[in-house]
């Protein structure tokens, strides 16, 4: 080396390709024990949904590692303003059919709420019907995240 202490980051071809990013992120999820077709989520609502789920601990790790996940807060906007998961986007359940185009389809999406399980299942099914193949739901929902003391943004 030249002794200047500078480092150059070398990017592999395709490293910014959304398909590569999506594959690597889902590989990271799989390494954390979240595989496509994982067990149905309870989502903190008492009844299982038919949606694949991810645990709060795993989401917290993904965020800490800078993984490109899209968190969608399905709660009413007032709840979102009071506090939400870091980097989350507010798309209230009542507006999902009108605003789903704001949700990237090329990155892993994690839905969460403090809603009845039927709403969470309906949101998952709607996005799946619109061609999203990268959607999971947060187990235990927003209340579970708060109970664990994980960070919130306001």
PDB file of C-alpha atoms in Angstrom:
ATOM      1  CA  UNK A   1       0.000   0.000   0.000  1.00  0.00           C
ATOM      2  CA  UNK A   2       0.905   3.629  -0.232  1.00  0.00           C
ATOM      3  CA  UNK A   3       0.698   4.144   3.496  1.00  0.00           C
ATOM      4  CA  UNK A   4      -1.915   6.911   3.227  1.00  0.00           C
ATOM      5  CA  UNK A   5      -4.503   4.918   5.168  1.00  0.00           C
ATOM      6  CA  UNK A   6      -7.161   5.471   2.525  1.00  0.00           C
ATOM      7  CA  UNK A   7      -9.404   2.617   1.604  1.00  0.00           C
ATOM      8  CA  UNK A   8     -11.128   2.147  -1.692  1.00  0.00           C
ATOM      9  CA  UNK A   9     -14.387   0.266  -1.745  1.00  0.00           C
ATOM     10  CA  UNK A  10     -14.666  -2.024  -4.704  1.00  0.00           C
ATOM     11  CA  UNK A  11     -18.163  -2.778  -5.919  1.00  0.00           C
ATOM     12  CA  UNK A  12     -18.938  -5.896  -7.822  1.00  0.00           C
ATOM     13  CA  UNK A  13     -20.882  -5.580 -11.058  1.00  0.00           C
ATOM     14  CA  UNK A  14     -24.578  -5.555 -10.336  1.00  0.00           C
ATOM     15  CA  UNK A  15     -24.143  -4.693  -6.655  1.00  0.00           C
ATOM     16  CA  UNK A  16     -26.738  -1.924  -7.009  1.00  0.00           C
ATOM     17  CA  UNK A  17     -29.085  -4.100  -9.060  1.00  0.00           C
ATOM     18  CA  UNK A  18     -32.399  -4.316  -7.146  1.00  0.00           C
ATOM     19  CA  UNK A  19     -32.588  -8.055  -7.826  1.00  0.00           C
ATOM     20  CA  UNK A  20     -29.169  -8.574  -6.237  1.00  0.00           C
ATOM     21  CA  UNK A  21     -30.086  -6.388  -3.260  1.00  0.00           C
ATOM     22  CA  UNK A  22     -33.399  -8.226  -2.790  1.00  0.00           C
ATOM     23  CA  UNK A  23     -31.705 -11.623  -3.010  1.00  0.00           C
ATOM     24  CA  UNK A  24     -28.998 -10.641  -0.531  1.00  0.00           C
ATOM     25  CA  UNK A  25     -31.528  -9.185   1.900  1.00  0.00           C
ATOM     26  CA  UNK A  26     -33.685 -12.313   1.796  1.00  0.00           C
ATOM     27  CA  UNK A  27     -30.515 -14.378   2.265  1.00  0.00           C
ATOM     28  CA  UNK A  28     -29.844 -12.300   5.380  1.00  0.00           C
ATOM     29  CA  UNK A  29     -33.421 -12.932   6.549  1.00  0.00           C
ATOM     30  CA  UNK A  30     -32.997 -16.651   5.894  1.00  0.00           C
ATOM     31  CA  UNK A  31     -29.755 -16.635   7.895  1.00  0.00           C
ATOM     32  CA  UNK A  32     -31.731 -15.135  10.772  1.00  0.00           C
ATOM     33  CA  UNK A  33     -34.199 -18.001  10.493  1.00  0.00           C
ATOM     34  CA  UNK A  34     -36.837 -16.225   8.458  1.00  0.00           C
ATOM     35  CA  UNK A  35     -37.444 -18.191   5.323  1.00  0.00           C
ATOM     36  CA  UNK A  36     -40.141 -17.716   2.715  1.00  0.00           C
ATOM     37  CA  UNK A  37     -43.076 -19.790   3.808  1.00  0.00           C
ATOM     38  CA  UNK A  38     -42.163 -19.315   7.465  1.00  0.00           C
ATOM     39  CA  UNK A  39     -44.733 -20.076  10.117  1.00  0.00           C
ATOM     40  CA  UNK A  40     -47.814 -17.865  10.100  1.00  0.00           C
ATOM     41  CA  UNK A  41     -47.572 -14.762  12.248  1.00  0.00           C
ATOM     42  CA  UNK A  42     -49.615 -14.167  15.334  1.00  0.00           C
ATOM     43  CA  UNK A  43     -48.845 -10.490  14.738  1.00  0.00           C
ATOM     44  CA  UNK A  44     -49.721  -9.682  18.316  1.00  0.00           C
ATOM     45  CA  UNK A  45     -53.387  -9.965  17.571  1.00  0.00           C
ATOM     46  CA  UNK A  46     -54.252 -13.384  18.983  1.00  0.00           C
ATOM     47  CA  UNK A  47     -55.104 -15.211  15.760  1.00  0.00           C
ATOM     48  CA  UNK A  48     -52.673 -16.471  13.144  1.00  0.00           C
ATOM     49  CA  UNK A  49     -52.577 -14.788   9.773  1.00  0.00           C
ATOM     50  CA  UNK A  50     -51.741 -16.550   6.557  1.00  0.00           C
ATOM     51  CA  UNK A  51     -48.853 -14.153   5.965  1.00  0.00           C
ATOM     52  CA  UNK A  52     -45.201 -15.110   6.382  1.00  0.00           C
ATOM     53  CA  UNK A  53     -43.769 -13.324   9.373  1.00  0.00           C
ATOM     54  CA  UNK A  54     -40.589 -11.907  10.810  1.00  0.00           C
ATOM     55  CA  UNK A  55     -39.798 -11.475  14.502  1.00  0.00           C
ATOM     56  CA  UNK A  56     -39.127  -8.053  16.038  1.00  0.00           C
ATOM     57  CA  UNK A  57     -35.604  -9.148  17.033  1.00  0.00           C
ATOM     58  CA  UNK A  58     -34.812  -9.972  13.433  1.00  0.00           C
ATOM     59  CA  UNK A  59     -36.143  -6.643  12.148  1.00  0.00           C
ATOM     60  CA  UNK A  60     -34.129  -4.784  14.776  1.00  0.00           C
ATOM     61  CA  UNK A  61     -30.975  -6.612  13.607  1.00  0.00           C
ATOM     62  CA  UNK A  62     -31.723  -5.898   9.938  1.00  0.00           C
ATOM     63  CA  UNK A  63     -32.129  -2.190  10.716  1.00  0.00           C
ATOM     64  CA  UNK A  64     -28.937  -2.199  12.772  1.00  0.00           C
ATOM     65  CA  UNK A  65     -27.054  -3.786   9.870  1.00  0.00           C
ATOM     66  CA  UNK A  66     -28.420  -1.251   7.382  1.00  0.00           C
ATOM     67  CA  UNK A  67     -30.322  -3.852   5.349  1.00  0.00           C
ATOM     68  CA  UNK A  68     -32.620  -2.333   2.724  1.00  0.00           C
ATOM     69  CA  UNK A  69     -36.032  -3.205   4.148  1.00  0.00           C
ATOM     70  CA  UNK A  70     -39.176  -1.128   3.749  1.00  0.00           C
ATOM     71  CA  UNK A  71     -41.260  -0.858   6.909  1.00  0.00           C
ATOM     72  CA  UNK A  72     -44.908   0.005   6.312  1.00  0.00           C
ATOM     73  CA  UNK A  73     -46.920   1.306   9.263  1.00  0.00           C
ATOM     74  CA  UNK A  74     -50.574   0.486   8.613  1.00  0.00           C
ATOM     75  CA  UNK A  75     -51.848   2.358  11.682  1.00  0.00           C
ATOM     76  CA  UNK A  76     -53.792   5.616  11.353  1.00  0.00           C
ATOM     77  CA  UNK A  77     -51.584   8.638  10.709  1.00  0.00           C
ATOM     78  CA  UNK A  78     -52.105  10.007  14.237  1.00  0.00           C
ATOM     79  CA  UNK A  79     -50.517   6.871  15.716  1.00  0.00           C
ATOM     80  CA  UNK A  80     -47.646   7.088  13.239  1.00  0.00           C
ATOM     81  CA  UNK A  81     -46.939  10.699  14.295  1.00  0.00           C
ATOM     82  CA  UNK A  82     -46.814   9.651  17.954  1.00  0.00           C
ATOM     83  CA  UNK A  83     -44.076   7.115  17.209  1.00  0.00           C
ATOM     84  CA  UNK A  84     -43.106   4.503  14.624  1.00  0.00           C
ATOM     85  CA  UNK A  85     -40.345   2.057  13.772  1.00  0.00           C
ATOM     86  CA  UNK A  86     -37.160   3.739  12.482  1.00  0.00           C
ATOM     87  CA  UNK A  87     -37.463   4.666   8.831  1.00  0.00           C
ATOM     88  CA  UNK A  88     -41.052   3.411   8.534  1.00  0.00           C
ATOM     89  CA  UNK A  89     -43.471   4.862   6.004  1.00  0.00           C
ATOM     90  CA  UNK A  90     -47.050   5.621   6.926  1.00  0.00           C
ATOM     91  CA  UNK A  91     -49.589   3.993   4.633  1.00  0.00           C
ATOM     92  CA  UNK A  92     -52.707   3.639   6.800  1.00  0.00           C
ATOM     93  CA  UNK A  93     -54.719   0.497   6.141  1.00  0.00           C
ATOM     94  CA  UNK A  94     -57.727   2.573   5.052  1.00  0.00           C
ATOM     95  CA  UNK A  95     -55.568   4.175   2.307  1.00  0.00           C
ATOM     96  CA  UNK A  96     -53.623   1.088   1.175  1.00  0.00           C
ATOM     97  CA  UNK A  97     -55.619   0.428  -2.009  1.00  0.00           C
ATOM     98  CA  UNK A  98     -55.084   4.021  -3.135  1.00  0.00           C
ATOM     99  CA  UNK A  99     -51.458   4.417  -2.008  1.00  0.00           C
ATOM    100  CA  UNK A 100     -49.846   0.990  -2.463  1.00  0.00           C
ATOM    101  CA  UNK A 101     -47.860   2.344  -5.432  1.00  0.00           C
ATOM    102  CA  UNK A 102     -45.722   4.240  -2.882  1.00  0.00           C
ATOM    103  CA  UNK A 103     -44.411   0.890  -1.600  1.00  0.00           C
ATOM    104  CA  UNK A 104     -41.352  -0.320  -3.527  1.00  0.00           C
ATOM    105  CA  UNK A 105     -41.872  -3.744  -5.052  1.00  0.00           C
ATOM    106  CA  UNK A 106     -38.160  -4.449  -5.498  1.00  0.00           C
ATOM    107  CA  UNK A 107     -37.200  -4.425  -1.797  1.00  0.00           C
ATOM    108  CA  UNK A 108     -38.327  -6.582   1.106  1.00  0.00           C
ATOM    109  CA  UNK A 109     -41.429  -5.097   2.732  1.00  0.00           C
ATOM    110  CA  UNK A 110     -42.437  -5.598   6.362  1.00  0.00           C
ATOM    111  CA  UNK A 111     -45.971  -4.625   7.347  1.00  0.00           C
ATOM    112  CA  UNK A 112     -46.947  -3.787  10.904  1.00  0.00           C
ATOM    113  CA  UNK A 113     -49.869  -2.342  12.794  1.00  0.00           C
ATOM    114  CA  UNK A 114     -51.794  -2.462  16.046  1.00  0.00           C
ATOM    115  CA  UNK A 115     -54.886  -3.705  14.244  1.00  0.00           C
ATOM    116  CA  UNK A 116     -57.188  -6.707  14.102  1.00  0.00           C
ATOM    117  CA  UNK A 117     -55.590  -9.736  12.422  1.00  0.00           C
ATOM    118  CA  UNK A 118     -58.106  -9.518   9.592  1.00  0.00           C
ATOM    119  CA  UNK A 119     -56.718  -6.108   8.566  1.00  0.00           C
ATOM    120  CA  UNK A 120     -53.129  -7.335   8.550  1.00  0.00           C
ATOM    121  CA  UNK A 121     -54.111 -10.411   6.546  1.00  0.00           C
ATOM    122  CA  UNK A 122     -56.119  -8.263   4.128  1.00  0.00           C
ATOM    123  CA  UNK A 123     -53.141  -5.905   3.627  1.00  0.00           C
ATOM    124  CA  UNK A 124     -50.802  -8.832   2.974  1.00  0.00           C
ATOM    125  CA  UNK A 125     -53.254 -10.466   0.557  1.00  0.00           C
ATOM    126  CA  UNK A 126     -53.890  -7.203  -1.274  1.00  0.00           C
ATOM    127  CA  UNK A 127     -50.173  -6.545  -1.846  1.00  0.00           C
ATOM    128  CA  UNK A 128     -49.618 -10.168  -2.881  1.00  0.00           C
ATOM    129  CA  UNK A 129     -52.482  -9.792  -5.357  1.00  0.00           C
ATOM    130  CA  UNK A 130     -50.793  -6.709  -6.787  1.00  0.00           C
ATOM    131  CA  UNK A 131     -47.657  -8.737  -7.533  1.00  0.00           C
ATOM    132  CA  UNK A 132     -45.594  -8.130  -4.387  1.00  0.00           C
ATOM    133  CA  UNK A 133     -43.634 -11.290  -3.611  1.00  0.00           C
ATOM    134  CA  UNK A 134     -41.426  -9.833  -0.890  1.00  0.00           C
ATOM    135  CA  UNK A 135     -43.891  -9.039   1.906  1.00  0.00           C
ATOM    136  CA  UNK A 136     -43.732 -10.227   5.520  1.00  0.00           C
ATOM    137  CA  UNK A 137     -45.601  -9.153   8.637  1.00  0.00           C
ATOM    138  CA  UNK A 138     -44.037  -8.167  11.934  1.00  0.00           C
ATOM    139  CA  UNK A 139     -44.837 -10.702  14.628  1.00  0.00           C
ATOM    140  CA  UNK A 140     -46.456  -9.055  17.647  1.00  0.00           C
ATOM    141  CA  UNK A 141     -46.981  -5.882  15.593  1.00  0.00           C
ATOM    142  CA  UNK A 142     -46.263  -2.395  16.853  1.00  0.00           C
ATOM    143  CA  UNK A 143     -47.196  -3.248  20.479  1.00  0.00           C
ATOM    144  CA  UNK A 144     -44.597  -6.049  20.526  1.00  0.00           C
ATOM    145  CA  UNK A 145     -41.906  -3.688  19.222  1.00  0.00           C
ATOM    146  CA  UNK A 146     -42.695  -1.149  21.948  1.00  0.00           C
ATOM    147  CA  UNK A 147     -42.842  -3.821  24.675  1.00  0.00           C
ATOM    148  CA  UNK A 148     -39.312  -4.932  23.768  1.00  0.00           C
ATOM    149  CA  UNK A 149     -38.035  -1.381  24.165  1.00  0.00           C
ATOM    150  CA  UNK A 150     -36.777  -1.116  20.597  1.00  0.00           C
ATOM    151  CA  UNK A 151     -36.207   2.380  19.174  1.00  0.00           C
ATOM    152  CA  UNK A 152     -38.983   4.571  17.843  1.00  0.00           C
ATOM    153  CA  UNK A 153     -38.920   7.672  15.671  1.00  0.00           C
ATOM    154  CA  UNK A 154     -41.291  10.587  16.068  1.00  0.00           C
TER     155      UNK A 154
END
